[in-house]
XYZ file of N, CA, C and O in Angstrom:
876
model
N 82.098 92.507 117.692
C 81.377 93.357 116.237
C 81.029 94.446 116.289
O 80.014 94.786 117.499
N 81.267 95.203 115.518
C 81.074 96.949 115.258
C 79.795 97.213 114.485
O 79.577 96.096 113.165
N 78.981 97.966 114.372
C 77.672 98.396 113.759
C 78.389 99.079 112.782
O 79.094 99.266 112.559
N 77.248 98.841 111.395
C 77.501 99.767 110.173
C 78.101 101.700 111.646
O 78.760 101.884 109.946
N 77.002 102.127 111.427
C 76.891 103.157 111.590
C 78.576 103.534 112.972
O 79.316 104.921 112.340
N 78.592 102.288 113.396
C 80.178 103.046 113.859
C 81.448 102.650 113.237
O 82.677 103.248 113.361
N 81.025 101.164 111.961
C 82.283 102.030 111.339
C 82.749 103.126 110.581
O 83.208 103.891 109.503
N 81.217 103.474 110.039
C 81.223 104.836 109.043
C 81.543 105.659 110.082
O 82.545 106.372 109.757
N 81.746 105.812 111.718
C 82.154 106.686 112.130
C 83.727 106.554 111.816
O 84.569 108.007 112.632
N 84.043 105.044 112.492
C 86.061 105.223 112.487
C 86.285 105.776 111.180
O 87.213 106.177 111.065
N 85.261 105.269 109.910
C 86.101 106.404 108.568
C 85.945 107.106 109.224
O 87.506 108.578 108.288
N 85.936 108.186 109.188
C 85.279 109.714 109.517
C 86.070 110.311 110.191
O 86.509 111.479 109.616
N 86.383 109.179 111.715
C 88.145 109.509 112.174
C 89.149 109.852 111.505
O 90.443 109.767 112.490
N 88.919 108.606 110.594
C 90.900 108.435 110.145
C 91.001 109.413 109.116
O 90.447 110.380 108.940
N 92.336 109.327 109.221
C 92.387 110.327 107.407
C 93.563 109.619 106.992
O 92.548 109.761 105.353
N 94.602 109.089 106.770
C 95.626 108.306 105.911
C 95.148 106.801 105.683
O 94.708 106.364 106.863
N 94.689 106.762 103.986
C 94.576 105.439 104.292
C 95.284 104.596 102.801
O 95.268 104.336 102.215
N 95.871 103.442 103.797
C 97.103 102.785 103.668
C 95.933 101.423 102.787
O 95.306 101.379 103.427
N 96.740 101.103 101.406
C 96.342 100.735 101.024
C 97.674 99.313 100.240
O 98.359 99.450 99.807
N 97.765 98.591 100.966
C 98.165 96.667 100.883
C 98.315 96.115 100.619
O 97.128 95.052 100.676
N 99.268 95.828 99.001
C 99.231 94.766 97.809
C 100.287 93.941 98.262
O 101.086 94.458 97.804
N 100.422 92.382 98.426
C 101.472 91.777 98.427
C 102.953 92.108 97.215
O 103.912 92.006 97.962
N 102.016 92.414 95.815
C 103.435 92.641 94.818
C 103.302 93.825 95.071
O 104.587 94.137 94.276
N 103.772 94.755 96.422
C 103.772 96.388 96.546
C 105.056 96.301 96.838
O 105.166 97.231 97.840
N 105.149 94.861 98.445
C 106.248 95.215 99.128
C 106.899 94.843 99.762
O 107.714 94.935 100.431
N 108.039 95.241 98.179
C 108.873 94.669 97.766
C 109.975 93.432 98.622
O 110.735 93.240 99.786
N 109.169 92.674 98.527
C 108.859 91.303 99.279
C 108.845 90.805 100.364
O 108.859 89.953 100.824
N 108.393 92.212 101.434
C 108.034 91.688 102.657
C 107.150 90.899 102.785
O 105.847 91.641 102.283
N 106.908 90.493 103.913
C 105.554 89.891 104.635
C 104.408 91.140 104.988
O 103.956 91.217 105.159
N 103.377 90.592 104.535
C 102.378 91.629 104.566
C 101.808 92.258 105.899
O 102.049 93.460 106.003
N 101.393 91.012 106.753
C 101.175 91.587 107.430
C 102.351 91.894 109.096
O 102.271 92.861 109.527
N 103.707 91.466 108.048
C 104.593 92.791 108.909
C 104.198 94.327 108.171
O 104.423 95.349 109.335
N 103.852 94.492 107.009
C 103.871 95.610 106.836
C 102.364 96.784 107.547
O 102.308 97.328 107.930
N 101.635 95.603 107.108
C 99.883 96.421 108.383
C 100.819 96.574 110.330
O 100.079 97.243 109.983
N 101.003 95.541 110.526
C 101.457 95.409 111.970
C 102.237 97.491 111.776
O 102.184 97.994 113.024
N 103.220 97.292 110.743
C 104.049 99.008 111.043
C 103.210 100.081 110.671
O 103.686 100.826 111.277
N 102.025 99.129 109.752
C 101.673 100.391 109.401
C 100.300 100.880 110.952
O 100.114 101.780 111.116
N 100.327 99.980 111.264
C 99.327 100.367 112.321
C 100.019 100.560 113.869
O 99.316 101.878 114.662
N 101.496 100.375 113.680
C 101.546 101.271 115.301
C 102.240 102.796 115.136
O 102.581 103.720 115.536
N 102.131 102.882 113.100
C 102.263 104.459 113.051
C 101.099 105.092 112.797
O 101.310 106.813 112.341
N 100.385 104.457 113.319
C 99.015 105.692 113.681
C 97.724 105.454 112.705
O 97.041 106.294 112.988
N 97.901 104.575 111.953
C 97.139 104.614 110.595
C 95.592 104.300 111.871
O 95.745 103.167 112.316
N 94.144 105.034 110.953
C 92.569 104.284 111.517
C 92.130 102.739 110.474
O 91.040 102.639 111.135
N 92.239 102.915 108.880
C 92.350 102.290 108.847
C 93.609 101.907 108.071
O 94.310 102.222 107.577
N 92.722 100.368 107.315
C 93.382 99.646 106.077
C 93.032 98.687 105.496
O 91.985 98.236 106.023
N 93.035 98.668 104.221
C 92.137 97.951 103.098
C 93.737 96.541 103.119
O 94.645 97.100 102.022
N 93.427 95.322 102.140
C 94.353 94.085 102.134
C 93.329 93.948 100.554
O 92.457 94.016 100.141
N 93.942 94.250 99.397
C 93.991 94.170 98.081
C 95.131 93.354 97.484
O 96.007 93.413 97.210
N 94.473 91.849 97.306
C 94.975 90.958 96.423
C 94.661 90.069 95.875
O 93.496 90.345 95.460
N 95.065 91.042 94.217
C 94.738 89.795 92.926
C 94.692 88.583 93.164
O 94.848 87.800 92.112
N 96.642 88.578 93.275
C 97.192 87.336 92.628
C 97.092 86.302 92.946
O 97.416 84.752 93.222
N 96.328 85.762 94.399
C 96.538 84.751 95.464
C 95.301 84.108 96.106
O 94.464 84.572 94.692
N 95.485 82.955 95.738
C 94.768 81.855 96.270
C 93.190 82.834 97.215
O 93.859 82.863 97.931
N 92.160 81.929 96.741
C 91.290 82.246 98.232
C 91.789 82.131 99.441
O 91.486 82.676 100.013
N 92.285 80.938 98.958
C 92.374 80.598 100.473
C 93.047 81.064 101.272
O 93.790 81.666 102.276
N 94.708 81.588 100.274
C 95.754 82.462 100.405
C 94.981 83.672 101.611
O 95.471 84.109 102.456
N 94.126 84.396 100.624
C 93.494 85.266 101.338
C 93.022 85.309 102.185
O 93.392 86.484 103.411
N 92.180 84.890 102.512
C 91.618 84.594 103.725
C 92.264 84.514 104.991
O 92.146 84.899 105.683
N 92.869 83.767 104.675
C 94.048 83.371 105.956
C 94.873 84.522 106.340
O 95.559 85.076 107.198
N 95.415 85.342 104.971
C 96.139 86.734 105.539
C 95.039 87.358 106.005
O 95.593 88.404 106.690
N 93.918 88.002 105.432
C 92.498 88.838 106.109
C 92.348 88.252 107.621
O 92.506 89.218 108.976
N 92.676 86.849 107.571
C 92.152 86.334 109.187
C 93.316 86.906 109.965
O 93.543 87.274 111.511
N 95.003 86.996 109.667
C 96.127 86.802 110.686
C 95.930 89.046 110.931
O 96.079 89.426 112.017
N 95.819 89.734 109.188
C 95.693 91.027 109.512
C 94.418 91.500 110.914
O 94.534 92.680 111.700
N 93.418 90.145 110.614
C 92.740 90.989 111.576
C 92.729 91.478 112.519
O 92.758 91.836 113.445
N 94.285 90.581 113.528
C 94.112 90.304 114.131
C 95.052 91.754 115.257
O 94.880 92.298 115.737
N 95.708 92.051 114.077
C 96.465 93.308 113.972
C 95.892 94.680 114.500
O 95.142 95.329 115.195
N 94.691 95.024 113.462
C 93.448 96.099 113.350
C 93.018 95.836 114.610
O 92.678 96.690 115.031
N 92.427 94.190 115.100
C 91.784 94.797 116.203
C 92.520 95.036 117.678
O 91.735 95.818 118.726
N 93.526 94.645 117.498
C 94.684 95.578 118.368
C 94.827 97.079 118.701
O 94.639 97.099 120.089
N 95.189 97.649 117.348
C 94.837 98.650 117.612
C 93.766 99.536 116.986
O 93.623 100.747 116.827
N 92.601 98.983 117.133
C 91.076 99.072 116.638
C 90.856 99.943 115.458
O 90.488 101.448 115.370
N 91.766 99.536 114.539
C 91.655 99.822 113.375
C 90.270 99.965 112.031
O 89.666 98.127 112.629
N 90.188 99.901 111.407
C 89.126 99.422 110.534
C 90.141 98.507 109.325
O 90.969 98.884 108.729
N 89.702 96.882 109.432
C 90.359 96.110 107.948
C 89.052 95.902 106.971
O 87.919 95.923 107.429
N 89.844 96.869 106.101
C 88.157 96.866 104.857
C 88.978 95.790 103.540
O 90.469 95.482 103.665
N 88.593 94.927 102.967
C 89.012 93.723 102.094
C 88.723 94.244 100.401
O 87.811 94.612 100.294
N 89.416 94.228 99.231
C 89.345 94.844 98.078
C 88.437 93.518 97.805
O 88.756 92.589 98.044
N 87.241 94.265 96.629
C 86.317 93.548 96.134
C 86.017 92.021 96.704
O 84.433 91.168 96.589
N 86.312 91.230 97.797
C 86.331 89.786 98.490
C 84.861 90.485 99.373
O 85.114 90.011 101.035
N 83.646 89.762 99.043
C 83.048 90.009 100.022
C 82.439 88.741 100.485
O 82.514 88.517 102.372
N 83.059 87.826 100.034
C 83.261 86.135 100.991
C 84.039 86.223 101.906
O 83.665 86.171 103.559
N 85.651 86.731 101.573
C 86.642 87.383 102.389
C 86.164 87.838 103.648
O 86.648 87.425 104.862
N 85.942 89.168 103.522
C 85.239 90.482 104.669
C 84.495 89.105 105.683
O 85.292 89.927 106.331
N 83.750 89.135 104.695
C 82.217 88.193 105.899
C 82.988 86.941 106.584
O 82.996 87.203 108.106
N 83.508 86.325 106.299
C 84.166 84.818 106.666
C 85.139 85.365 107.748
O 85.056 84.539 108.780
N 86.355 86.413 107.576
C 87.557 86.314 108.258
C 86.868 88.331 109.576
O 87.566 88.201 110.221
N 85.840 88.100 109.329
C 85.560 89.209 110.547
C 85.942 90.659 110.013
O 86.254 90.945 111.192
N 85.746 90.863 108.728
C 86.618 92.465 108.371
C 85.208 93.217 108.614
O 84.496 93.074 108.646
N 85.918 94.429 108.545
C 85.356 95.683 108.628
C 84.578 96.182 107.746
O 82.969 96.711 107.114
N 84.999 95.948 106.610
C 83.929 96.261 104.446
C 84.938 95.628 103.990
O 85.650 95.593 103.922
N 83.862 95.931 102.770
C 84.241 96.001 101.192
C 84.413 96.773 100.577
O 83.963 97.477 100.502
N 85.870 97.100 99.828
C 85.718 97.657 98.672
C 85.648 97.630 97.558
O 86.154 96.478 96.796
N 83.932 97.402 96.015
C 83.941 97.174 95.414
C 84.649 98.287 94.615
O 83.895 99.451 93.965
N 84.734 97.764 92.698
C 85.155 98.326 92.604
C 83.729 98.222 90.971
O 82.672 97.532 91.305
N 83.623 99.283 89.876
C 82.161 99.044 88.837
C 81.955 97.529 88.316
O 80.944 98.028 87.721
N 83.022 96.813 88.386
C 82.625 95.867 87.817
C 82.545 94.649 88.631
O 82.822 92.749 88.781
N 82.750 94.734 89.868
C 83.070 93.327 91.551
C 81.176 92.801 91.555
O 79.722 93.986 91.040
N 81.120 92.136 92.757
C 79.760 92.113 93.345
C 79.065 93.287 93.412
O 79.566 94.786 94.021
N 77.251 93.393 92.753
C 76.969 94.939 93.393
C 76.680 95.265 94.667
O 76.141 93.945 95.202
N 76.879 96.320 94.966
C 76.456 96.943 96.261
C 74.958 96.842 96.690
O 75.433 96.465 97.964
N 73.814 96.669 95.993
C 73.117 96.323 96.460
C 72.507 95.479 96.416
O 72.246 94.859 97.952
N 73.502 93.548 96.130
C 72.783 92.694 97.119
C 74.132 92.177 98.069
O 73.870 91.558 98.691
N 75.266 93.424 98.255
C 76.541 92.641 99.019
C 75.473 93.327 100.943
O 75.576 92.761 100.897
N 74.759 94.546 99.991
C 74.533 95.073 101.557
C 73.339 93.738 102.135
O 73.296 94.172 102.782
N 72.322 93.290 101.111
C 71.679 92.187 101.261
C 72.226 91.376 102.163
O 71.818 90.605 102.928
N 73.027 90.749 102.280
C 73.784 89.689 102.504
C 74.476 90.451 104.074
O 75.005 89.045 104.695
N 75.080 90.948 104.157
C 75.887 91.965 105.662
C 75.437 92.754 105.340
O 76.099 94.608 104.877
N 74.655 93.434 105.891
C 74.253 94.816 105.743
C 74.890 95.625 106.934
O 74.477 97.264 106.959
N 75.611 95.358 107.954
C 75.961 95.710 108.893
C 77.434 96.554 108.279
O 79.003 96.915 108.933
N 78.467 95.648 107.251
C 79.573 96.293 107.183
C 80.010 97.608 105.826
O 78.937 98.091 105.590
N 81.018 97.804 105.932
C 80.963 99.366 105.609
C 81.370 98.808 103.922
O 82.330 98.433 103.652
N 80.266 99.987 102.982
C 80.477 99.732 101.861
C 81.139 100.706 100.903
O 80.707 101.762 100.982
N 82.458 100.806 100.248
C 83.142 101.253 99.611
C 83.353 100.795 98.313
O 83.043 99.448 97.603
N 82.799 102.772 97.435
C 82.714 102.077 96.333
C 83.900 102.896 95.185
O 84.298 104.314 95.999
N 84.382 101.957 94.179
C 85.590 103.005 93.409
C 84.858 103.513 92.433
O 83.381 103.092 91.790
N 84.904 104.906 92.428
C 83.414 105.819 91.452
C 85.136 106.842 90.199
O 86.095 107.464 90.899
N 84.660 106.893 89.200
C 85.411 107.800 88.401
C 84.722 109.093 87.576
O 85.949 110.040 87.076
N 84.141 109.142 87.725
C 82.725 109.914 86.835
C 81.600 110.117 87.855
O 80.994 109.239 88.755
N 80.768 111.089 86.521
C 79.484 112.243 87.957
C 79.029 110.614 87.675
O 78.109 110.545 89.201
N 78.305 109.763 86.753
C 77.115 108.732 87.060
C 77.900 107.818 87.973
O 76.557 106.921 88.430
N 79.117 107.630 88.214
C 79.197 106.096 88.720
C 79.247 106.892 90.425
O 78.735 106.576 91.034
N 79.451 108.307 90.945
C 79.296 108.820 92.135
C 77.526 108.200 92.254
O 76.975 108.355 93.476
N 77.265 109.047 91.367
C 75.415 109.668 91.757
C 75.002 108.088 91.266
O 74.107 107.916 92.672
N 75.659 106.430 91.076
C 74.739 105.035 91.631
C 74.772 104.429 92.593
O 74.590 104.795 93.256
N 76.548 105.193 93.189
C 76.773 104.773 94.104
C 76.287 105.419 95.758
O 76.295 104.805 96.561
N 75.914 106.425 94.994
C 75.303 106.839 96.496
C 73.760 106.364 96.480
O 73.073 106.858 97.499
N 72.910 106.857 95.312
C 71.357 105.713 95.494
C 71.829 105.392 95.895
O 70.882 103.855 96.990
N 72.620 103.951 96.205
C 73.280 102.861 96.025
C 73.562 102.069 98.086
O 73.816 102.083 98.667
N 72.994 104.048 98.709
C 73.033 103.819 100.078
C 74.906 103.531 100.111
O 74.531 102.682 101.539
N 76.204 103.917 99.795
C 77.279 103.024 100.348
C 77.674 104.225 101.290
O 77.273 104.693 101.772
N 78.683 103.035 102.049
C 79.115 103.834 103.502
C 80.076 104.410 102.827
O 80.227 105.592 103.703
N 81.410 104.374 101.957
C 82.358 105.974 101.671
C 82.359 105.289 99.809
O 81.882 104.112 99.476
N 83.121 106.585 99.240
C 83.543 106.000 97.729
C 84.559 106.859 98.025
O 84.747 107.856 98.571
N 85.753 106.108 96.662
C 87.032 107.020 96.383
C 86.616 107.445 95.112
O 86.002 106.898 93.966
N 87.513 108.733 94.627
C 87.573 109.259 93.196
C 88.437 109.317 92.777
O 89.635 109.902 94.033
N 88.993 108.707 92.073
C 90.158 108.750 91.517
C 89.692 107.703 89.754
O 89.646 107.470 89.735
N 91.279 107.491 89.099
C 92.961 107.811 90.087
C 93.586 109.517 89.665
O 92.596 110.322 88.743
N 93.359 110.303 91.152
C 93.830 111.535 90.926
C 95.274 111.665 89.868
O 94.748 112.719 88.802
N 96.324 111.006 90.566
C 97.049 110.844 89.199
C 97.124 110.246 88.178
O 96.912 108.857 88.684
N 99.135 109.845 87.548
C 99.036 108.827 87.121
C 99.495 107.376 88.025
O 100.121 107.685 89.223
N 99.271 106.498 87.565
C 99.182 105.743 89.043
C 99.847 104.544 87.965
O 99.171 103.424 87.218
N 100.581 103.072 88.939
C 100.853 102.065 88.239
C 100.388 100.508 89.632
O 100.746 99.747 88.850
N 99.875 100.983 90.285
C 99.194 100.322 91.095
C 97.184 99.823 90.470
O 97.875 98.608 90.896
N 97.709 100.268 89.879
C 95.961 99.990 89.474
C 95.236 100.326 87.873
O 96.243 101.941 87.681
N 94.508 99.779 87.273
C 95.034 100.519 85.754
C 93.588 100.610 84.819
O 92.161 100.126 85.925
N 92.634 101.459 84.856
C 91.724 101.941 84.759
C 90.903 102.586 83.244
O 92.047 103.292 83.312
N 89.981 102.729 82.360
C 89.649 102.999 81.474
C 90.134 104.733 81.618
O 90.644 104.786 80.147
N 90.140 105.193 82.413
C 89.507 106.560 82.071
C 90.774 107.015 82.524
O 90.831 108.147 81.689
N 91.752 106.637 82.801
C 93.128 106.996 82.909
C 92.832 108.372 84.133
O 91.833 108.525 84.870
N 94.448 108.649 84.935
C 94.654 109.730 85.261
C 93.108 111.029 85.359
O 93.107 111.413 84.156
N 92.797 111.394 86.889
C 91.256 112.077 86.231
C 91.651 113.151 86.548
O 91.009 114.260 85.666
N 93.219 114.051 87.023
C 93.481 115.163 87.283
C 92.595 116.160 88.659
O 91.551 115.286 89.206
N 93.187 116.832 89.420
C 92.751 117.409 90.786
C 91.951 118.155 90.121
O 90.692 118.633 90.469
N 91.544 118.909 89.194
C 90.883 119.591 88.463
C 89.059 118.961 88.826
O 88.350 119.257 88.989
N 89.614 118.113 87.563
C 87.700 117.458 87.318
C 87.833 116.509 89.082
O 86.348 116.260 89.782
N 88.121 116.081 89.471
C 87.669 115.789 91.524
C 87.572 116.946 92.263
O 86.734 115.930 92.226
N 88.013 118.033 92.035
C 87.442 118.726 92.706
C 86.430 119.335 92.282
O 85.125 119.368 93.054
N 86.220 118.966 90.845
C 84.153 118.729 90.667
C 83.683 118.373 91.476
O 82.349 118.538 91.315
N 84.445 116.682 90.656
C 83.832 115.630 91.399
C 82.986 115.858 92.927
O 81.508 115.140 93.372
N 83.807 116.232 93.772
C 83.763 116.034 94.743
C 82.829 116.966 95.185
O 81.391 116.323 96.992
N 81.637 117.663 94.484
C 81.259 118.979 94.965
C 79.725 118.158 94.886
O 78.236 118.180 94.914
N 79.320 116.542 94.179
C 78.589 115.831 93.898
C 78.554 114.819 95.634
O 77.286 114.337 95.293
N 79.378 114.534 95.476
C 79.716 113.717 97.096
C 79.323 114.275 98.613
O 78.806 115.461 98.951
N 77.600 113.371 98.696
C 77.423 113.297 99.978
C 77.613 112.529 101.227
O 77.101 112.209 102.233
N 78.649 111.223 101.311
C 78.270 110.706 101.836
C 80.176 110.840 102.046
O 80.830 112.023 101.317
N 81.091 110.686 103.233
C 82.584 110.420 103.320
C 82.975 109.405 101.770
O 82.180 109.097 100.952
N 84.298 110.680 101.922
C 84.624 109.914 100.223
C 86.454 109.977 100.276
O 86.654 110.938 101.513
N 86.938 109.462 99.724
C 88.821 109.538 99.827
C 88.780 109.832 98.336
O 88.159 109.248 97.881
N 90.128 109.693 98.504
C 90.876 109.806 96.842
C 92.363 109.147 96.936
O 92.443 108.998 97.845
N 92.120 108.737 95.489
C 93.207 107.771 95.493
C 94.068 108.527 94.404
O 93.269 108.736 93.339
N 94.998 107.099 94.130
C 95.977 107.145 93.148
C 97.410 108.157 92.472
O 96.844 109.334 92.085
N 98.136 107.553 92.449
C 99.175 108.664 92.271
C 99.971 109.068 93.155
O 100.520 110.479 92.994
N 99.339 109.603 94.477
C 99.768 110.462 95.042
C 101.056 109.803 96.295
O 100.720 109.445 96.996
N 102.020 111.000 96.374
C 103.338 110.725 97.336
C 102.910 112.100 97.844
O 102.274 112.753 98.755
N 103.367 112.054 99.134
C 104.173 112.606 99.882
C 103.530 114.548 100.054
O 103.104 115.111 100.385
N 104.453 114.903 98.286
C 104.789 116.296 98.543
C 103.442 116.482 98.048
O 103.316 118.160 97.357
N 102.290 115.656 97.744
C 101.431 116.094 97.759
C 100.028 116.457 98.685
O 99.106 117.144 98.206
N 100.290 116.162 99.301
C 100.060 116.242 101.318
C 98.951 117.959 101.556
O 98.198 117.603 101.506
N 100.531 118.391 101.782
C 100.073 119.812 102.029
C 98.808 120.641 100.841
O 97.916 120.896 101.015
N 98.833 120.396 99.789
C 98.391 120.540 98.500
C 96.637 120.389 99.036
O 95.736 120.787 98.532
N 96.946 118.810 99.340
C 95.673 118.205 99.107
C 94.881 118.706 100.338
O 93.650 119.017 100.415
N 94.870 118.813 101.251
C 94.577 118.648 103.055
C 94.439 120.586 102.651
O 94.018 120.404 103.145
N 94.898 121.186 101.819
C 94.588 122.604 101.930
C 94.009 122.657 101.951
O 92.480 123.928 101.541
N 92.894 121.905 100.181
C 91.264 121.482 99.337
C 91.091 121.355 100.228
O 90.283 121.033 99.445
N 91.378 120.500 101.290
C 89.457 119.885 102.225
C 89.790 118.718 101.687
O 88.963 117.958 102.618
N 90.619 117.863 101.715
C 90.753 116.764 101.314
C 91.395 115.903 102.894
O 92.506 116.018 102.822
N 90.575 115.417 103.203
C 90.476 114.685 104.647
C 90.814 113.315 104.049
O 91.760 112.634 105.225
N 90.805 112.421 103.282
C 90.811 110.917 103.446
C 91.606 110.528 102.488
O 90.973 110.878 101.066
N 92.689 110.330 102.374
C 93.739 110.343 101.757
C 94.308 108.723 101.221
O 95.146 108.589 102.152
N 93.997 108.355 100.186
C 94.711 106.432 100.450
C 96.005 106.506 99.586
O 95.682 107.216 98.156
N 96.722 105.645 99.638
C 98.364 106.032 99.720
C 98.561 104.606 99.401
O 98.726 103.497 100.244
N 99.485 103.946 98.275
C 99.567 102.682 98.295
C 101.028 102.321 98.808
O 101.740 102.591 99.478
N 101.882 102.601 97.276
C 103.417 102.435 97.347
C 104.214 103.789 97.571
O 104.932 102.678 98.592
N 103.713 104.702 98.089
C 104.926 105.669 98.602
C 104.415 104.929 100.052
O 105.397 105.772 101.096
N 103.693 104.485 101.040
C 103.996 103.634 101.765
C 104.430 102.301 101.919
O 104.990 102.071 102.841
N 103.771 101.414 100.997
C 104.133 99.920 101.130
C 105.659 99.528 100.681
O 106.607 98.798 100.979
N 106.574 100.692 100.284
C 107.369 100.438 99.926
C 108.953 101.269 100.822
O 109.882 101.413 100.569
N 108.692 102.188 101.538
C 109.148 102.608 101.959
C 109.835 102.021 103.328
O 109.650 101.064 103.503
N 111.088 102.076 103.410
C 112.337 101.300 104.309
C 111.302 101.737 105.794
O 110.981 100.408 106.156
N 111.068 102.115 106.169
C 110.332 102.222 107.171
C 109.192 102.179 107.582
O 108.763 103.662 107.308
N 108.503 101.771 107.995
C 106.965 102.055 106.927
C 106.467 102.526 108.682
O 105.389 103.551 107.941
N 106.808 102.272 109.433
C 105.606 102.934 110.917
C 106.764 104.576 110.352
O 105.099 104.842 111.325
N 107.742 104.852 110.397
C 108.026 106.036 110.062
C 107.222 107.093 108.978
O 107.253 108.223 109.289
N 107.554 106.514 107.977
C 106.960 106.958 106.353
C 105.076 106.874 107.065
O 104.349 108.373 106.974
N 104.604 106.432 107.295
C 102.743 106.472 108.392
C 102.956 107.400 109.192
O 102.003 108.624 109.092
N 103.590 108.059 110.469
C 103.091 108.814 111.077
C 103.716 109.760 110.618
O 103.089 110.568 110.968
N 105.138 110.282 109.412
C 105.181 111.349 109.026
C 104.220 111.889 107.821
O 103.611 112.589 107.643
N 103.632 111.117 107.695
C 101.956 110.693 106.219
C 100.860 111.565 107.027
O 100.678 112.667 107.185
N 101.063 111.321 108.109
C 100.088 111.874 109.454
C 100.259 113.248 109.620
O 98.772 113.485 109.960
N 100.808 113.136 109.822
C 100.701 114.194 110.645
C 101.418 115.400 109.560
O 100.325 116.326 109.763
N 102.047 114.827 108.206
C 101.374 116.179 107.995
C 99.797 115.983 106.872
O 99.404 117.808 107.244
N 99.475 115.202 106.931
C 97.821 115.586 107.412
C 97.517 116.456 108.180
O 96.408 117.624 107.830
N 97.235 115.549 109.541
C 96.664 116.641 110.466
C 97.055 117.888 110.601
O 95.511 119.015 110.918
N 98.210 118.445 110.198
C 98.553 119.651 110.322
C 97.453 121.057 108.927
O 96.888 121.513 109.157
N 97.644 120.169 108.355
C 97.030 121.046 106.772
C 95.490 120.820 107.508
O 94.938 121.314 106.970
N 95.106 119.379 107.807
C 93.358 119.658 108.286
C 92.812 120.480 109.332
O 91.881 120.765 109.009
N 94.481 120.870 110.098
C 93.654 121.058 111.315
C 93.081 122.577 111.106
O 93.498 123.622 111.702
N 94.530 123.116 110.072
C 93.522 124.567 109.336
C 92.481 125.531 109.074
O 91.856 124.067 108.636
């Protein structure tokens, strides 16, 4: 079992951050998609299931953990602290209306907790709660998740990132053609959903996206 510090270190070494939801997999099995993501070289994956039963999500996360363990990847579960703990996942990604970070950390102090943030106040609160990492977004318009604030845009996200003192990712409507610009501006952890999960060849897509990112990061 990894420690929190080991999980944070693995997050910092990651680059592309695939987020997988069954509703955006074009009818394909989530475990098959996760296996292809792993084969493509990603170091982290998040399972986000909003519309399945608790039992189904638990079984899914357990199956995905077999894959992520084999590839030494971080496995993050969206929202569900109970399922993450029971299935042995590495962390939980919490939204602003999910289980409170302070209480979650008491229950599972070694898990990596990510927090979705959309403005300066939420970033300040996440940092005060000593989150493992935070996400800023959505950067561009997206159909995979609706938030009241709408798309923030690159300029505002660049302003917000100056407040962040922990590892962070960005997300929301990001496509392959955005990557050179984003990595050129210093964004190192970029989360994507449909650009990955709806690709014809997920393994090749992940490999190609990571190659673009690593070229930009190394400059």
